[in-house]
Amino acid sequence: MRRHALKAIVTAAVAIAGLGTTAAPVANATGTICVGPETTGAAACFVSDGDYVEILDSSEDGHRAVAVWYTDYGRSDECVNTKGKGKWARCNYNLREKGYITIRAEVREGNKLIRKSDWKTYPIKGSCPSGHVCSD
């Protein structure tokens, strides 16, 4: 239930802020983190409870939204959203309980990169241990 509330907050923030306004990545106690909508026209989220990667297309520009991710143990993939503005796509992965995921949102026309967010790194489960640098 909290994940749905978080997605609603991200969606509302995208609608209110527009593409030119900055906003911080979202993090909460349920293990959902999001990056992207302020600079890209897309929001990429990682939901640790279930190992989902979700991507929101937040711009009516005719391009597709892509969540690109990789782990510190060599896995990587892309979750693609071709559903259009205001729609979420969800991809389900089975990730290790320990490790880190690095994620960013991209907007593409075919294979051509149009816009991208910064990369953000987060622990797959739990909090960031001392001695390791995680994104804010």
Tab-separated table of N, CA and C in Angstrom:
chain	number	residue	atom	x	y	z
A	1	MET	N	0.822	-1.195	0.000
A	1	MET	CA	0.000	0.000	0.000
A	1	MET	C	0.862	1.253	0.000
A	2	ARG	N	1.959	1.239	0.778
A	2	ARG	CA	2.837	2.403	0.814
A	2	ARG	C	3.462	2.658	-0.544
A	3	ARG	N	3.774	1.563	-1.302
A	3	ARG	CA	4.377	1.710	-2.613
A	3	ARG	C	3.434	2.477	-3.541
A	4	HIS	N	2.137	2.158	-3.473
A	4	HIS	CA	1.168	2.863	-4.305
A	4	HIS	C	1.090	4.335	-3.919
A	5	ALA	N	1.185	4.623	-2.621
A	5	ALA	CA	1.179	6.006	-2.160
A	5	ALA	C	2.425	6.729	-2.653
A	6	LEU	N	3.565	6.056	-2.625
A	6	LEU	CA	4.802	6.663	-3.111
A	6	LEU	C	4.708	6.946	-4.598
A	7	LYS	N	4.183	5.981	-5.372
A	7	LYS	CA	4.021	6.206	-6.808
A	7	LYS	C	3.089	7.387	-7.065
A	8	ALA	N	2.043	7.526	-6.266
A	8	ALA	CA	1.130	8.652	-6.417
A	8	ALA	C	1.848	9.968	-6.133
A	9	ILE	N	2.716	9.965	-5.125
A	9	ILE	CA	3.472	11.175	-4.797
A	9	ILE	C	4.413	11.537	-5.930
A	10	VAL	N	5.128	10.542	-6.465
A	10	VAL	CA	6.040	10.807	-7.586
A	10	VAL	C	5.263	11.319	-8.785
A	11	THR	N	4.139	10.673	-9.098
A	11	THR	CA	3.324	11.097	-10.235
A	11	THR	C	2.814	12.519	-10.039
A	12	ALA	N	2.350	12.841	-8.830
A	12	ALA	CA	1.871	14.195	-8.540
A	12	ALA	C	3.005	15.208	-8.621
A	13	ALA	N	4.178	14.847	-8.120
A	13	ALA	CA	5.325	15.755	-8.170
A	13	ALA	C	5.714	16.046	-9.608
A	14	VAL	N	5.647	15.046	-10.466
A	14	VAL	CA	5.949	15.242	-11.878
A	14	VAL	C	4.940	16.196	-12.493
A	15	ALA	N	3.666	15.999	-12.181
A	15	ALA	CA	2.620	16.844	-12.742
A	15	ALA	C	2.730	18.285	-12.265
A	16	ILE	N	3.045	18.474	-10.987
A	16	ILE	CA	3.141	19.815	-10.427
A	16	ILE	C	4.420	20.511	-10.857
A	17	ALA	N	5.526	19.770	-10.827
A	17	ALA	CA	6.832	20.382	-11.067
A	17	ALA	C	7.087	20.691	-12.528
A	18	GLY	N	6.570	19.885	-13.432
A	18	GLY	CA	6.928	20.053	-14.822
A	18	GLY	C	8.338	19.543	-15.043
A	19	LEU	N	8.811	19.570	-16.276
A	19	LEU	CA	10.118	19.005	-16.578
A	19	LEU	C	11.258	19.897	-16.172
A	20	GLY	N	11.067	21.211	-16.043
A	20	GLY	CA	12.177	22.100	-15.759
A	20	GLY	C	12.465	22.300	-14.293
A	21	THR	N	11.702	21.744	-13.412
A	21	THR	CA	11.872	21.945	-11.979
A	21	THR	C	12.599	20.757	-11.370
A	22	THR	N	13.483	21.025	-10.428
A	22	THR	CA	14.220	19.929	-9.824
A	22	THR	C	13.485	19.384	-8.615
A	23	ALA	N	13.699	18.101	-8.374
A	23	ALA	CA	13.161	17.432	-7.193
A	23	ALA	C	14.132	16.346	-6.797
A	24	ALA	N	14.200	16.046	-5.517
A	24	ALA	CA	15.133	15.033	-5.031
A	24	ALA	C	14.596	13.641	-5.313
A	25	PRO	N	15.489	12.648	-5.471
A	25	PRO	CA	15.026	11.267	-5.569
A	25	PRO	C	14.232	10.909	-4.316
A	26	VAL	N	13.296	10.017	-4.466
A	26	VAL	CA	12.404	9.650	-3.379
A	26	VAL	C	12.925	8.388	-2.702
A	27	ALA	N	12.896	8.347	-1.388
A	27	ALA	CA	13.242	7.134	-0.639
A	27	ALA	C	12.312	7.032	0.552
A	28	ASN	N	11.945	5.809	0.940
A	28	ASN	CA	11.105	5.647	2.122
A	28	ASN	C	11.399	4.325	2.804
A	29	ALA	N	10.731	4.068	3.897
A	29	ALA	CA	11.010	2.890	4.714
A	29	ALA	C	10.630	1.585	4.029
A	30	THR	N	9.776	1.626	3.008
A	30	THR	CA	9.367	0.399	2.343
A	30	THR	C	10.392	-0.074	1.335
A	31	GLY	N	11.469	0.660	1.115
A	31	GLY	CA	12.502	0.239	0.194
A	31	GLY	C	12.241	0.623	-1.239
A	32	THR	N	11.436	1.639	-1.476
A	32	THR	CA	11.199	2.123	-2.826
A	32	THR	C	11.983	3.410	-3.036
A	33	ILE	N	12.768	3.442	-4.097
A	33	ILE	CA	13.523	4.650	-4.439
A	33	ILE	C	13.216	5.008	-5.891
A	34	CYS	N	13.214	6.301	-6.188
A	34	CYS	CA	12.933	6.754	-7.547
A	34	CYS	C	13.918	7.842	-7.949
A	35	VAL	N	14.242	7.884	-9.231
A	35	VAL	CA	15.103	8.919	-9.793
A	35	VAL	C	14.508	9.397	-11.108
A	36	GLY	N	14.786	10.648	-11.448
A	36	GLY	CA	14.576	11.048	-12.809
A	36	GLY	C	13.630	12.117	-13.258
A	37	PRO	N	12.400	12.245	-12.771
A	37	PRO	CA	11.413	13.008	-13.544
A	37	PRO	C	11.751	14.476	-13.759
A	38	GLU	N	12.561	15.050	-12.867
A	38	GLU	CA	12.835	16.480	-12.984
A	38	GLU	C	13.696	16.823	-14.191
A	39	THR	N	14.464	15.885	-14.699
A	39	THR	CA	15.352	16.185	-15.819
A	39	THR	C	15.068	15.375	-17.059
A	40	THR	N	14.343	14.296	-16.948
A	40	THR	CA	14.261	13.382	-18.077
A	40	THR	C	12.898	13.239	-18.728
A	41	GLY	N	11.830	13.471	-17.999
A	41	GLY	CA	10.507	13.133	-18.527
A	41	GLY	C	10.162	11.680	-18.249
A	42	ALA	N	10.925	11.069	-17.321
A	42	ALA	CA	10.676	9.687	-16.921
A	42	ALA	C	11.139	9.513	-15.483
A	43	ALA	N	10.478	8.629	-14.744
A	43	ALA	CA	10.890	8.310	-13.381
A	43	ALA	C	11.145	6.809	-13.305
A	44	ALA	N	12.351	6.441	-12.859
A	44	ALA	CA	12.707	5.036	-12.685
A	44	ALA	C	12.703	4.733	-11.192
A	45	CYS	N	12.020	3.653	-10.797
A	45	CYS	CA	11.917	3.291	-9.390
A	45	CYS	C	12.359	1.852	-9.184
A	46	PHE	N	13.020	1.610	-8.047
A	46	PHE	CA	13.337	0.260	-7.621
A	46	PHE	C	12.554	-0.024	-6.355
A	47	VAL	N	11.818	-1.133	-6.350
A	47	VAL	CA	11.020	-1.549	-5.196
A	47	VAL	C	11.668	-2.815	-4.648
A	48	SER	N	12.350	-2.688	-3.498
A	48	SER	CA	13.093	-3.835	-2.972
A	48	SER	C	12.184	-4.969	-2.522
A	49	ASP	N	10.965	-4.658	-2.067
A	49	ASP	CA	10.012	-5.692	-1.675
A	49	ASP	C	9.379	-6.264	-2.944
A	50	GLY	N	9.981	-7.304	-3.480
A	50	GLY	CA	9.499	-7.908	-4.717
A	50	GLY	C	10.494	-7.778	-5.854
A	51	ASP	N	11.534	-6.971	-5.671
A	51	ASP	CA	12.566	-6.765	-6.692
A	51	ASP	C	11.987	-6.286	-8.014
A	52	TYR	N	11.159	-5.255	-7.934
A	52	TYR	CA	10.568	-4.664	-9.125
A	52	TYR	C	11.352	-3.428	-9.557
A	53	VAL	N	11.462	-3.240	-10.852
A	53	VAL	CA	11.903	-1.976	-11.420
A	53	VAL	C	10.687	-1.440	-12.161
A	54	GLU	N	10.347	-0.175	-11.867
A	54	GLU	CA	9.179	0.452	-12.479
A	54	GLU	C	9.616	1.715	-13.198
A	55	ILE	N	8.949	2.020	-14.299
A	55	ILE	CA	9.299	3.198	-15.084
A	55	ILE	C	8.025	3.946	-15.460
A	56	LEU	N	8.028	5.255	-15.181
A	56	LEU	CA	6.914	6.145	-15.509
A	56	LEU	C	7.322	7.023	-16.672
A	57	ASP	N	6.471	7.092	-17.682
A	57	ASP	CA	6.650	8.065	-18.759
A	57	ASP	C	5.898	9.314	-18.325
A	58	SER	N	6.631	10.390	-18.035
A	58	SER	CA	5.984	11.595	-17.503
A	58	SER	C	5.954	12.741	-18.510
A	59	SER	N	6.240	12.465	-19.772
A	59	SER	CA	6.276	13.521	-20.777
A	59	SER	C	5.551	13.083	-22.040
A	60	GLU	N	4.718	13.940	-22.538
A	60	GLU	CA	3.987	13.650	-23.774
A	60	GLU	C	4.843	14.104	-24.959
A	61	ASP	N	5.898	13.321	-25.228
A	61	ASP	CA	6.839	13.706	-26.268
A	61	ASP	C	6.986	12.665	-27.370
A	62	GLY	N	6.254	11.549	-27.276
A	62	GLY	CA	6.326	10.504	-28.279
A	62	GLY	C	7.512	9.571	-28.123
A	63	HIS	N	8.350	9.780	-27.103
A	63	HIS	CA	9.507	8.926	-26.876
A	63	HIS	C	9.164	7.862	-25.838
A	64	ARG	N	9.994	6.835	-25.771
A	64	ARG	CA	9.772	5.795	-24.769
A	64	ARG	C	10.643	6.036	-23.548
A	65	ALA	N	10.150	5.610	-22.401
A	65	ALA	CA	10.863	5.749	-21.135
A	65	ALA	C	11.510	4.408	-20.791
A	66	VAL	N	12.758	4.483	-20.295
A	66	VAL	CA	13.514	3.266	-20.005
A	66	VAL	C	14.202	3.408	-18.646
A	67	ALA	N	14.053	2.388	-17.798
A	67	ALA	CA	14.825	2.305	-16.562
A	67	ALA	C	16.006	1.387	-16.840
A	68	VAL	N	17.208	1.914	-16.697
A	68	VAL	CA	18.428	1.138	-16.926
A	68	VAL	C	19.043	0.865	-15.559
A	69	TRP	N	19.457	-0.378	-15.306
A	69	TRP	CA	20.010	-0.708	-13.992
A	69	TRP	C	21.095	-1.750	-14.111
A	70	TYR	N	21.956	-1.780	-13.071
A	70	TYR	CA	22.951	-2.829	-12.930
A	70	TYR	C	23.245	-3.026	-11.449
A	71	THR	N	23.771	-4.212	-11.114
A	71	THR	CA	24.120	-4.510	-9.730
A	71	THR	C	25.632	-4.557	-9.569
A	72	ASP	N	26.065	-4.584	-8.317
A	72	ASP	CA	27.496	-4.686	-8.036
A	72	ASP	C	28.011	-6.108	-8.243
A	73	TYR	N	27.120	-7.067	-8.553
A	73	TYR	CA	27.571	-8.443	-8.792
A	73	TYR	C	27.362	-8.871	-10.248
A	74	GLY	N	27.186	-7.893	-11.151
A	74	GLY	CA	27.231	-8.186	-12.577
A	74	GLY	C	25.922	-8.337	-13.327
A	75	ARG	N	24.775	-8.214	-12.675
A	75	ARG	CA	23.497	-8.269	-13.400
A	75	ARG	C	23.140	-6.895	-13.924
A	76	SER	N	22.455	-6.870	-15.049
A	76	SER	CA	21.977	-5.605	-15.609
A	76	SER	C	20.798	-5.892	-16.527
A	77	ASP	N	19.990	-4.871	-16.734
A	77	ASP	CA	18.854	-5.012	-17.634
A	77	ASP	C	18.226	-3.646	-17.856
A	78	GLU	N	17.180	-3.634	-18.661
A	78	GLU	CA	16.398	-2.428	-18.922
A	78	GLU	C	14.925	-2.768	-18.812
A	79	CYS	N	14.167	-1.874	-18.203
A	79	CYS	CA	12.715	-1.994	-18.128
A	79	CYS	C	12.154	-0.897	-19.020
A	80	VAL	N	11.420	-1.271	-20.062
A	80	VAL	CA	10.979	-0.338	-21.093
A	80	VAL	C	9.486	-0.055	-20.963
A	81	ASN	N	9.125	1.232	-21.086
A	81	ASN	CA	7.735	1.660	-21.043
A	81	ASN	C	7.380	2.307	-22.376
A	82	THR	N	6.482	1.681	-23.118
A	82	THR	CA	5.983	2.245	-24.377
A	82	THR	C	4.494	2.581	-24.272
A	83	LYS	N	3.978	2.663	-23.034
A	83	LYS	CA	2.547	2.866	-22.807
A	83	LYS	C	2.099	4.313	-22.956
A	84	GLY	N	3.033	5.270	-22.861
A	84	GLY	CA	2.678	6.681	-23.023
A	84	GLY	C	2.629	7.445	-21.718
A	85	LYS	N	2.424	8.749	-21.847
A	85	LYS	CA	2.456	9.676	-20.719
A	85	LYS	C	1.501	9.264	-19.600
A	86	GLY	N	2.038	9.335	-18.366
A	86	GLY	CA	1.233	9.058	-17.183
A	86	GLY	C	1.061	7.587	-16.864
A	87	LYS	N	1.655	6.704	-17.644
A	87	LYS	CA	1.514	5.263	-17.444
A	87	LYS	C	2.799	4.673	-16.873
A	88	TRP	N	2.639	3.700	-15.973
A	88	TRP	CA	3.758	2.971	-15.376
A	88	TRP	C	3.907	1.622	-16.051
A	89	ALA	N	5.143	1.156	-16.179
A	89	ALA	CA	5.436	-0.223	-16.582
A	89	ALA	C	6.241	-0.841	-15.444
A	90	ARG	N	6.050	-2.124	-15.210
A	90	ARG	CA	6.738	-2.828	-14.120
A	90	ARG	C	7.435	-4.069	-14.674
A	91	CYS	N	8.680	-4.252	-14.252
A	91	CYS	CA	9.452	-5.444	-14.598
A	91	CYS	C	9.852	-6.131	-13.295
A	92	ASN	N	9.712	-7.448	-13.271
A	92	ASN	CA	9.973	-8.222	-12.068
A	92	ASN	C	11.295	-8.971	-12.211
A	93	TYR	N	12.200	-8.773	-11.249
A	93	TYR	CA	13.508	-9.427	-11.259
A	93	TYR	C	13.705	-10.165	-9.939
A	94	ASN	N	14.552	-11.157	-9.940
A	94	ASN	CA	14.904	-11.870	-8.726
A	94	ASN	C	16.354	-11.537	-8.410
A	95	LEU	N	16.566	-10.560	-7.538
A	95	LEU	CA	17.909	-10.094	-7.208
A	95	LEU	C	18.390	-10.720	-5.905
A	96	ARG	N	19.703	-10.776	-5.738
A	96	ARG	CA	20.268	-11.267	-4.484
A	96	ARG	C	19.836	-10.370	-3.327
A	97	GLU	N	19.769	-10.952	-2.159
A	97	GLU	CA	19.363	-10.176	-0.981
A	97	GLU	C	20.426	-9.166	-0.566
A	98	LYS	N	21.682	-9.463	-0.860
A	98	LYS	CA	22.768	-8.545	-0.522
A	98	LYS	C	23.351	-7.988	-1.810
A	99	GLY	N	23.716	-6.735	-1.752
A	99	GLY	CA	24.299	-6.101	-2.922
A	99	GLY	C	23.692	-4.730	-3.129
A	100	TYR	N	24.057	-4.129	-4.244
A	100	TYR	CA	23.631	-2.763	-4.557
A	100	TYR	C	23.105	-2.703	-5.971
A	101	ILE	N	22.103	-1.856	-6.169
A	101	ILE	CA	21.563	-1.610	-7.494
A	101	ILE	C	21.840	-0.153	-7.846
A	102	THR	N	22.255	0.066	-9.070
A	102	THR	CA	22.456	1.413	-9.594
A	102	THR	C	21.457	1.587	-10.726
A	103	ILE	N	20.720	2.697	-10.699
A	103	ILE	CA	19.585	2.871	-11.608
A	103	ILE	C	19.545	4.291	-12.147
A	104	ARG	N	19.034	4.442	-13.368
A	104	ARG	CA	18.756	5.765	-13.915
A	104	ARG	C	17.578	5.682	-14.874
A	105	ALA	N	16.970	6.828	-15.132
A	105	ALA	CA	15.859	6.934	-16.078
A	105	ALA	C	16.396	7.510	-17.383
A	106	GLU	N	15.904	6.973	-18.481
A	106	GLU	CA	16.285	7.479	-19.795
A	106	GLU	C	15.039	7.686	-20.644
A	107	VAL	N	15.145	8.593	-21.593
A	107	VAL	CA	14.128	8.789	-22.623
A	107	VAL	C	14.824	8.529	-23.949
A	108	ARG	N	14.219	7.671	-24.782
A	108	ARG	CA	14.839	7.277	-26.047
A	108	ARG	C	13.869	7.385	-27.214
A	109	GLU	N	14.439	7.600	-28.370
A	109	GLU	CA	13.736	7.480	-29.650
A	109	GLU	C	14.415	6.321	-30.366
A	110	GLY	N	13.740	5.168	-30.404
A	110	GLY	CA	14.410	3.960	-30.888
A	110	GLY	C	15.566	3.647	-29.942
A	111	ASN	N	16.757	3.504	-30.486
A	111	ASN	CA	17.945	3.274	-29.653
A	111	ASN	C	18.687	4.564	-29.336
A	112	LYS	N	18.228	5.684	-29.857
A	112	LYS	CA	18.906	6.962	-29.645
A	112	LYS	C	18.510	7.556	-28.289
A	113	LEU	N	19.534	7.838	-27.464
A	113	LEU	CA	19.312	8.451	-26.160
A	113	LEU	C	18.968	9.928	-26.337
A	114	ILE	N	17.841	10.355	-25.777
A	114	ILE	CA	17.391	11.750	-25.855
A	114	ILE	C	17.749	12.499	-24.565
A	115	ARG	N	17.353	11.931	-23.414
A	115	ARG	CA	17.639	12.525	-22.103
A	115	ARG	C	17.903	11.412	-21.110
A	116	LYS	N	18.622	11.748	-20.005
A	116	LYS	CA	18.894	10.758	-18.968
A	116	LYS	C	19.036	11.444	-17.625
A	117	SER	N	18.742	10.705	-16.564
A	117	SER	CA	18.977	11.188	-15.208
A	117	SER	C	20.390	10.785	-14.802
A	118	ASP	N	20.811	11.240	-13.640
A	118	ASP	CA	22.065	10.767	-13.062
A	118	ASP	C	21.867	9.342	-12.563
A	119	TRP	N	22.963	8.596	-12.477
A	119	TRP	CA	22.936	7.276	-11.852
A	119	TRP	C	22.794	7.446	-10.342
A	120	LYS	N	22.012	6.591	-9.703
A	120	LYS	CA	21.866	6.560	-8.250
A	120	LYS	C	22.051	5.130	-7.776
A	121	THR	N	22.784	4.946	-6.682
A	121	THR	CA	23.077	3.628	-6.143
A	121	THR	C	22.430	3.460	-4.778
A	122	TYR	N	21.801	2.295	-4.575
A	122	TYR	CA	21.105	1.991	-3.334
A	122	TYR	C	21.321	0.533	-2.970
A	123	PRO	N	21.270	0.183	-1.673
A	123	PRO	CA	21.324	-1.234	-1.291
A	123	PRO	C	20.053	-1.937	-1.765
A	124	ILE	N	20.200	-3.182	-2.196
A	124	ILE	CA	19.035	-3.939	-2.657
A	124	ILE	C	18.090	-4.226	-1.493
A	125	LYS	N	18.623	-4.605	-0.357
A	125	LYS	CA	17.819	-4.829	0.860
A	125	LYS	C	18.497	-4.123	2.018
A	126	GLY	N	17.726	-3.502	2.874
A	126	GLY	CA	18.278	-2.897	4.081
A	126	GLY	C	18.880	-1.518	3.846
A	127	SER	N	19.675	-1.078	4.798
A	127	SER	CA	20.257	0.255	4.742
A	127	SER	C	21.705	0.184	4.286
A	128	CYS	N	22.246	1.322	3.956
A	128	CYS	CA	23.624	1.418	3.477
A	128	CYS	C	24.583	1.172	4.643
A	129	PRO	N	25.454	0.152	4.534
A	129	PRO	CA	26.376	-0.121	5.649
A	129	PRO	C	27.470	0.925	5.743
A	130	SER	N	28.053	1.039	6.922
A	130	SER	CA	29.138	1.995	7.101
A	130	SER	C	30.301	1.607	6.197
A	131	GLY	N	30.977	2.610	5.661
A	131	GLY	CA	32.094	2.381	4.779
A	131	GLY	C	31.723	2.266	3.325
A	132	HIS	N	30.412	2.237	2.998
A	132	HIS	CA	29.973	2.162	1.604
A	132	HIS	C	29.228	3.455	1.267
A	133	VAL	N	29.434	3.977	0.091
A	133	VAL	CA	28.789	5.218	-0.325
A	133	VAL	C	27.524	4.896	-1.092
A	134	CYS	N	26.379	5.341	-0.586
A	134	CYS	CA	25.104	5.194	-1.279
A	134	CYS	C	24.598	6.578	-1.635
A	135	SER	N	23.802	6.669	-2.692
A	135	SER	CA	23.256	7.964	-3.088
A	135	SER	C	22.227	8.434	-2.074
A	136	ASP	N	22.085	9.771	-1.973
A	136	ASP	CA	21.077	10.340	-1.067
A	136	ASP	C	19.699	10.173	-1.637
